[in-house]
Structure formats: C-alpha cells, structure tokens
Amino acid sequence: MSRYIELHPVNPQARLVEKVVDTLRDGGLVAYPTDSGYALACAPGNKEGLDRIRAIRQLDGKHNFTFVCADFA
C-alpha cells in the first residue's frame, strides 16, 4: 500500500511527520525529493527494506548506500 504525504518545508505538521516515522518503523520505504530527483529510504537496520530498494533500483548486492541524518550527536 502506498500513501502520499506532503510535508511543508518550513513548518511541517507533527502528525504528518509521525506518519512518516511510523512507516519507517513498520519496515516501509519512503521516497523523498533531492536536488536531482527522488531518493528511496528505509530505517537503519531494515535488511528487507534495503533488499526492496535494490530490487526497485536493480542494484547488485555490493551497492553502497548513503546514511542520511540530521547530525551525529
């Protein structure tokens, strides 16, 4: 099942952010805009999610993924 959730870039609504977080915690994937298109993401440690991204993007098992976070603190 897919859902479309649009977050305001300056003042996102907390309940919509929570829906995205719930999707990631439940093992789902999210697509988010970047400067060159859209990226797919899953929660860290979600092996099934990584396998789904590999299948969608037709990547091999040696593909390096990017870890995206606000900060390392």
PDB file of N, CA and C in Angstrom:
ATOM      1  N   MET A   1       0.846  -1.176   0.000  1.00  0.00           N
ATOM      2  CA  MET A   1       0.000   0.000   0.000  1.00  0.00           C
ATOM      3  C   MET A   1       0.893   1.242   0.000  1.00  0.00           C
ATOM      4  N   SER A   2       0.533   2.209  -0.784  1.00  0.00           N
ATOM      5  CA  SER A   2       1.309   3.448  -0.807  1.00  0.00           C
ATOM      6  C   SER A   2       0.432   4.606  -0.328  1.00  0.00           C
ATOM      7  N   ARG A   3       1.111   5.606   0.203  1.00  0.00           N
ATOM      8  CA  ARG A   3       0.453   6.829   0.679  1.00  0.00           C
ATOM      9  C   ARG A   3       1.268   8.015   0.204  1.00  0.00           C
ATOM     10  N   TYR A   4       0.617   9.086  -0.086  1.00  0.00           N
ATOM     11  CA  TYR A   4       1.290  10.330  -0.441  1.00  0.00           C
ATOM     12  C   TYR A   4       1.103  11.298   0.719  1.00  0.00           C
ATOM     13  N   ILE A   5       2.221  11.734   1.286  1.00  0.00           N
ATOM     14  CA  ILE A   5       2.187  12.697   2.385  1.00  0.00           C
ATOM     15  C   ILE A   5       3.080  13.858   1.986  1.00  0.00           C
ATOM     16  N   GLU A   6       2.515  15.044   1.963  1.00  0.00           N
ATOM     17  CA  GLU A   6       3.290  16.235   1.608  1.00  0.00           C
ATOM     18  C   GLU A   6       3.568  17.042   2.871  1.00  0.00           C
ATOM     19  N   LEU A   7       4.851  17.237   3.153  1.00  0.00           N
ATOM     20  CA  LEU A   7       5.266  17.995   4.338  1.00  0.00           C
ATOM     21  C   LEU A   7       5.651  19.410   3.929  1.00  0.00           C
ATOM     22  N   HIS A   8       5.220  20.381   4.715  1.00  0.00           N
ATOM     23  CA  HIS A   8       5.606  21.764   4.472  1.00  0.00           C
ATOM     24  C   HIS A   8       7.101  21.889   4.778  1.00  0.00           C
ATOM     25  N   PRO A   9       7.887  22.501   3.890  1.00  0.00           N
ATOM     26  CA  PRO A   9       9.340  22.556   4.085  1.00  0.00           C
ATOM     27  C   PRO A   9       9.794  23.413   5.271  1.00  0.00           C
ATOM     28  N   VAL A  10       8.998  24.374   5.695  1.00  0.00           N
ATOM     29  CA  VAL A  10       9.394  25.250   6.798  1.00  0.00           C
ATOM     30  C   VAL A  10       8.686  24.862   8.094  1.00  0.00           C
ATOM     31  N   ASN A  11       7.394  24.594   8.008  1.00  0.00           N
ATOM     32  CA  ASN A  11       6.602  24.271   9.196  1.00  0.00           C
ATOM     33  C   ASN A  11       5.837  22.962   8.999  1.00  0.00           C
ATOM     34  N   PRO A  12       6.553  21.815   9.055  1.00  0.00           N
ATOM     35  CA  PRO A  12       5.845  20.549   8.863  1.00  0.00           C
ATOM     36  C   PRO A  12       4.928  20.244  10.045  1.00  0.00           C
ATOM     37  N   GLN A  13       3.778  19.671   9.762  1.00  0.00           N
ATOM     38  CA  GLN A  13       2.842  19.310  10.823  1.00  0.00           C
ATOM     39  C   GLN A  13       3.346  18.050  11.521  1.00  0.00           C
ATOM     40  N   ALA A  14       3.352  18.087  12.850  1.00  0.00           N
ATOM     41  CA  ALA A  14       3.880  16.976  13.645  1.00  0.00           C
ATOM     42  C   ALA A  14       3.161  15.662  13.346  1.00  0.00           C
ATOM     43  N   ARG A  15       1.847  15.703  13.144  1.00  0.00           N
ATOM     44  CA  ARG A  15       1.107  14.468  12.895  1.00  0.00           C
ATOM     45  C   ARG A  15       1.500  13.836  11.563  1.00  0.00           C
ATOM     46  N   LEU A  16       1.868  14.644  10.564  1.00  0.00           N
ATOM     47  CA  LEU A  16       2.310  14.100   9.284  1.00  0.00           C
ATOM     48  C   LEU A  16       3.720  13.529   9.396  1.00  0.00           C
ATOM     49  N   VAL A  17       4.574  14.201  10.144  1.00  0.00           N
ATOM     50  CA  VAL A  17       5.919  13.676  10.384  1.00  0.00           C
ATOM     51  C   VAL A  17       5.816  12.334  11.106  1.00  0.00           C
ATOM     52  N   GLU A  18       4.912  12.228  12.058  1.00  0.00           N
ATOM     53  CA  GLU A  18       4.723  10.983  12.803  1.00  0.00           C
ATOM     54  C   GLU A  18       4.263   9.854  11.878  1.00  0.00           C
ATOM     55  N   LYS A  19       3.447  10.155  10.872  1.00  0.00           N
ATOM     56  CA  LYS A  19       3.023   9.137   9.908  1.00  0.00           C
ATOM     57  C   LYS A  19       4.223   8.595   9.131  1.00  0.00           C
ATOM     58  N   VAL A  20       5.127   9.476   8.743  1.00  0.00           N
ATOM     59  CA  VAL A  20       6.331   9.048   8.027  1.00  0.00           C
ATOM     60  C   VAL A  20       7.205   8.192   8.939  1.00  0.00           C
ATOM     61  N   VAL A  21       7.377   8.630  10.170  1.00  0.00           N
ATOM     62  CA  VAL A  21       8.170   7.877  11.147  1.00  0.00           C
ATOM     63  C   VAL A  21       7.555   6.499  11.370  1.00  0.00           C
ATOM     64  N   ASP A  22       6.242   6.435  11.503  1.00  0.00           N
ATOM     65  CA  ASP A  22       5.555   5.152  11.689  1.00  0.00           C
ATOM     66  C   ASP A  22       5.792   4.222  10.498  1.00  0.00           C
ATOM     67  N   THR A  23       5.765   4.778   9.306  1.00  0.00           N
ATOM     68  CA  THR A  23       6.023   3.983   8.107  1.00  0.00           C
ATOM     69  C   THR A  23       7.415   3.371   8.153  1.00  0.00           C
ATOM     70  N   LEU A  24       8.405   4.167   8.524  1.00  0.00           N
ATOM     71  CA  LEU A  24       9.773   3.662   8.609  1.00  0.00           C
ATOM     72  C   LEU A  24       9.912   2.624   9.721  1.00  0.00           C
ATOM     73  N   ARG A  25       9.313   2.882  10.869  1.00  0.00           N
ATOM     74  CA  ARG A  25       9.389   1.930  11.992  1.00  0.00           C
ATOM     75  C   ARG A  25       8.692   0.616  11.671  1.00  0.00           C
ATOM     76  N   ASP A  26       7.663   0.670  10.829  1.00  0.00           N
ATOM     77  CA  ASP A  26       6.929  -0.536  10.455  1.00  0.00           C
ATOM     78  C   ASP A  26       7.585  -1.288   9.298  1.00  0.00           C
ATOM     79  N   GLY A  27       8.780  -0.853   8.892  1.00  0.00           N
ATOM     80  CA  GLY A  27       9.512  -1.552   7.836  1.00  0.00           C
ATOM     81  C   GLY A  27       9.243  -1.056   6.438  1.00  0.00           C
ATOM     82  N   GLY A  28       8.550   0.068   6.309  1.00  0.00           N
ATOM     83  CA  GLY A  28       8.229   0.600   4.990  1.00  0.00           C
ATOM     84  C   GLY A  28       9.353   1.415   4.380  1.00  0.00           C
ATOM     85  N   LEU A  29       9.131   1.795   3.143  1.00  0.00           N
ATOM     86  CA  LEU A  29      10.050   2.669   2.413  1.00  0.00           C
ATOM     87  C   LEU A  29       9.407   4.033   2.242  1.00  0.00           C
ATOM     88  N   VAL A  30      10.233   5.049   2.122  1.00  0.00           N
ATOM     89  CA  VAL A  30       9.744   6.381   1.788  1.00  0.00           C
ATOM     90  C   VAL A  30      10.560   6.910   0.617  1.00  0.00           C
ATOM     91  N   ALA A  31       9.931   7.747  -0.178  1.00  0.00           N
ATOM     92  CA  ALA A  31      10.608   8.461  -1.256  1.00  0.00           C
ATOM     93  C   ALA A  31      10.600   9.927  -0.879  1.00  0.00           C
ATOM     94  N   TYR A  32      11.755  10.572  -1.013  1.00  0.00           N
ATOM     95  CA  TYR A  32      11.832  11.984  -0.671  1.00  0.00           C
ATOM     96  C   TYR A  32      12.599  12.737  -1.762  1.00  0.00           C
ATOM     97  N   PRO A  33      12.233  14.003  -1.981  1.00  0.00           N
ATOM     98  CA  PRO A  33      12.866  14.758  -3.066  1.00  0.00           C
ATOM     99  C   PRO A  33      14.301  15.155  -2.726  1.00  0.00           C
ATOM    100  N   THR A  34      15.130  15.142  -3.756  1.00  0.00           N
ATOM    101  CA  THR A  34      16.502  15.651  -3.652  1.00  0.00           C
ATOM    102  C   THR A  34      16.670  16.707  -4.732  1.00  0.00           C
ATOM    103  N   ASP A  35      17.863  17.262  -4.842  1.00  0.00           N
ATOM    104  CA  ASP A  35      18.088  18.288  -5.863  1.00  0.00           C
ATOM    105  C   ASP A  35      18.098  17.709  -7.283  1.00  0.00           C
ATOM    106  N   SER A  36      18.218  16.379  -7.414  1.00  0.00           N
ATOM    107  CA  SER A  36      18.289  15.792  -8.749  1.00  0.00           C
ATOM    108  C   SER A  36      17.190  14.763  -9.028  1.00  0.00           C
ATOM    109  N   GLY A  37      16.229  14.640  -8.153  1.00  0.00           N
ATOM    110  CA  GLY A  37      15.150  13.667  -8.352  1.00  0.00           C
ATOM    111  C   GLY A  37      14.608  13.211  -7.009  1.00  0.00           C
ATOM    112  N   TYR A  38      14.311  11.944  -6.893  1.00  0.00           N
ATOM    113  CA  TYR A  38      13.801  11.377  -5.647  1.00  0.00           C
ATOM    114  C   TYR A  38      14.730  10.274  -5.167  1.00  0.00           C
ATOM    115  N   ALA A  39      14.822  10.119  -3.861  1.00  0.00           N
ATOM    116  CA  ALA A  39      15.607   9.051  -3.252  1.00  0.00           C
ATOM    117  C   ALA A  39      14.666   8.144  -2.472  1.00  0.00           C
ATOM    118  N   LEU A  40      15.023   6.876  -2.379  1.00  0.00           N
ATOM    119  CA  LEU A  40      14.277   5.920  -1.566  1.00  0.00           C
ATOM    120  C   LEU A  40      15.023   5.715  -0.260  1.00  0.00           C
ATOM    121  N   ALA A  41      14.272   5.544   0.817  1.00  0.00           N
ATOM    122  CA  ALA A  41      14.903   5.369   2.124  1.00  0.00           C
ATOM    123  C   ALA A  41      14.141   4.352   2.951  1.00  0.00           C
ATOM    124  N   CYS A  42      14.863   3.734   3.873  1.00  0.00           N
ATOM    125  CA  CYS A  42      14.272   2.839   4.865  1.00  0.00           C
ATOM    126  C   CYS A  42      14.991   3.097   6.182  1.00  0.00           C
ATOM    127  N   ALA A  43      14.487   2.515   7.240  1.00  0.00           N
ATOM    128  CA  ALA A  43      15.105   2.688   8.551  1.00  0.00           C
ATOM    129  C   ALA A  43      16.450   1.956   8.590  1.00  0.00           C
ATOM    130  N   PRO A  44      17.400   2.478   9.355  1.00  0.00           N
ATOM    131  CA  PRO A  44      18.676   1.772   9.512  1.00  0.00           C
ATOM    132  C   PRO A  44      18.440   0.377  10.090  1.00  0.00           C
ATOM    133  N   GLY A  45      19.143  -0.588   9.566  1.00  0.00           N
ATOM    134  CA  GLY A  45      18.998  -1.954  10.049  1.00  0.00           C
ATOM    135  C   GLY A  45      17.861  -2.728   9.418  1.00  0.00           C
ATOM    136  N   ASN A  46      17.123  -2.123   8.502  1.00  0.00           N
ATOM    137  CA  ASN A  46      15.991  -2.783   7.844  1.00  0.00           C
ATOM    138  C   ASN A  46      16.504  -3.515   6.604  1.00  0.00           C
ATOM    139  N   LYS A  47      16.980  -4.759   6.793  1.00  0.00           N
ATOM    140  CA  LYS A  47      17.541  -5.522   5.682  1.00  0.00           C
ATOM    141  C   LYS A  47      16.522  -5.757   4.579  1.00  0.00           C
ATOM    142  N   GLU A  48      15.279  -6.048   4.946  1.00  0.00           N
ATOM    143  CA  GLU A  48      14.237  -6.260   3.946  1.00  0.00           C
ATOM    144  C   GLU A  48      14.007  -4.986   3.123  1.00  0.00           C
ATOM    145  N   GLY A  49      14.054  -3.826   3.784  1.00  0.00           N
ATOM    146  CA  GLY A  49      13.915  -2.557   3.088  1.00  0.00           C
ATOM    147  C   GLY A  49      15.050  -2.324   2.102  1.00  0.00           C
ATOM    148  N   LEU A  50      16.279  -2.636   2.525  1.00  0.00           N
ATOM    149  CA  LEU A  50      17.432  -2.495   1.629  1.00  0.00           C
ATOM    150  C   LEU A  50      17.294  -3.425   0.425  1.00  0.00           C
ATOM    151  N   ASP A  51      16.815  -4.650   0.668  1.00  0.00           N
ATOM    152  CA  ASP A  51      16.605  -5.591  -0.435  1.00  0.00           C
ATOM    153  C   ASP A  51      15.536  -5.076  -1.402  1.00  0.00           C
ATOM    154  N   ARG A  52      14.486  -4.457  -0.873  1.00  0.00           N
ATOM    155  CA  ARG A  52      13.439  -3.894  -1.737  1.00  0.00           C
ATOM    156  C   ARG A  52      13.987  -2.743  -2.576  1.00  0.00           C
ATOM    157  N   ILE A  53      14.813  -1.886  -1.965  1.00  0.00           N
ATOM    158  CA  ILE A  53      15.413  -0.778  -2.722  1.00  0.00           C
ATOM    159  C   ILE A  53      16.322  -1.322  -3.810  1.00  0.00           C
ATOM    160  N   ARG A  54      17.124  -2.344  -3.485  1.00  0.00           N
ATOM    161  CA  ARG A  54      17.984  -2.968  -4.501  1.00  0.00           C
ATOM    162  C   ARG A  54      17.151  -3.503  -5.664  1.00  0.00           C
ATOM    163  N   ALA A  55      16.033  -4.153  -5.352  1.00  0.00           N
ATOM    164  CA  ALA A  55      15.179  -4.710  -6.411  1.00  0.00           C
ATOM    165  C   ALA A  55      14.548  -3.605  -7.261  1.00  0.00           C
ATOM    166  N   ILE A  56      14.043  -2.569  -6.608  1.00  0.00           N
ATOM    167  CA  ILE A  56      13.410  -1.466  -7.332  1.00  0.00           C
ATOM    168  C   ILE A  56      14.406  -0.773  -8.251  1.00  0.00           C
ATOM    169  N   ARG A  57      15.603  -0.515  -7.722  1.00  0.00           N
ATOM    170  CA  ARG A  57      16.619   0.211  -8.497  1.00  0.00           C
ATOM    171  C   ARG A  57      17.508  -0.705  -9.329  1.00  0.00           C
ATOM    172  N   GLN A  58      17.278  -2.016  -9.231  1.00  0.00           N
ATOM    173  CA  GLN A  58      18.061  -3.015  -9.970  1.00  0.00           C
ATOM    174  C   GLN A  58      19.550  -2.893  -9.666  1.00  0.00           C
ATOM    175  N   LEU A  59      19.875  -2.912  -8.369  1.00  0.00           N
ATOM    176  CA  LEU A  59      21.249  -2.806  -7.890  1.00  0.00           C
ATOM    177  C   LEU A  59      21.763  -4.181  -7.494  1.00  0.00           C
ATOM    178  N   ASP A  60      23.082  -4.353  -7.528  1.00  0.00           N
ATOM    179  CA  ASP A  60      23.637  -5.618  -7.054  1.00  0.00           C
ATOM    180  C   ASP A  60      23.884  -5.551  -5.539  1.00  0.00           C
ATOM    181  N   GLY A  61      24.277  -6.661  -4.969  1.00  0.00           N
ATOM    182  CA  GLY A  61      24.471  -6.755  -3.529  1.00  0.00           C
ATOM    183  C   GLY A  61      25.647  -5.970  -3.000  1.00  0.00           C
ATOM    184  N   LYS A  62      26.499  -5.452  -3.876  1.00  0.00           N
ATOM    185  CA  LYS A  62      27.684  -4.702  -3.447  1.00  0.00           C
ATOM    186  C   LYS A  62      27.463  -3.189  -3.439  1.00  0.00           C
ATOM    187  N   HIS A  63      26.245  -2.766  -3.746  1.00  0.00           N
ATOM    188  CA  HIS A  63      25.956  -1.326  -3.802  1.00  0.00           C
ATOM    189  C   HIS A  63      26.106  -0.690  -2.423  1.00  0.00           C
ATOM    190  N   ASN A  64      26.774   0.444  -2.351  1.00  0.00           N
ATOM    191  CA  ASN A  64      26.907   1.197  -1.103  1.00  0.00           C
ATOM    192  C   ASN A  64      25.752   2.175  -0.974  1.00  0.00           C
ATOM    193  N   PHE A  65      25.129   2.175   0.200  1.00  0.00           N
ATOM    194  CA  PHE A  65      24.025   3.079   0.468  1.00  0.00           C
ATOM    195  C   PHE A  65      24.520   4.296   1.227  1.00  0.00           C
ATOM    196  N   THR A  66      23.759   5.379   1.163  1.00  0.00           N
ATOM    197  CA  THR A  66      24.074   6.612   1.872  1.00  0.00           C
ATOM    198  C   THR A  66      23.276   6.655   3.170  1.00  0.00           C
ATOM    199  N   PHE A  67      23.942   7.002   4.256  1.00  0.00           N
ATOM    200  CA  PHE A  67      23.274   7.177   5.557  1.00  0.00           C
ATOM    201  C   PHE A  67      22.964   8.657   5.706  1.00  0.00           C
ATOM    202  N   VAL A  68      21.685   9.008   5.823  1.00  0.00           N
ATOM    203  CA  VAL A  68      21.249  10.391   5.923  1.00  0.00           C
ATOM    204  C   VAL A  68      20.775  10.654   7.346  1.00  0.00           C
ATOM    205  N   CYS A  69      21.322  11.684   7.987  1.00  0.00           N
ATOM    206  CA  CYS A  69      20.901  12.029   9.333  1.00  0.00           C
ATOM    207  C   CYS A  69      21.095  13.535   9.550  1.00  0.00           C
ATOM    208  N   ALA A  70      20.405  14.069  10.550  1.00  0.00           N
ATOM    209  CA  ALA A  70      20.496  15.498  10.834  1.00  0.00           C
ATOM    210  C   ALA A  70      21.855  15.852  11.426  1.00  0.00           C
ATOM    211  N   ASP A  71      22.344  15.025  12.344  1.00  0.00           N
ATOM    212  CA  ASP A  71      23.670  15.225  12.932  1.00  0.00           C
ATOM    213  C   ASP A  71      24.121  13.928  13.594  1.00  0.00           C
ATOM    214  N   PHE A  72      25.367  13.871  14.006  1.00  0.00           N
ATOM    215  CA  PHE A  72      25.886  12.685  14.645  1.00  0.00           C
ATOM    216  C   PHE A  72      25.828  12.751  16.160  1.00  0.00           C
ATOM    217  N   ALA A  73      25.276  13.838  16.681  1.00  0.00           N
ATOM    218  CA  ALA A  73      25.158  13.971  18.135  1.00  0.00           C
ATOM    219  C   ALA A  73      24.055  13.068  18.605  1.00  0.00           C
TER     220      ALA A  73
END
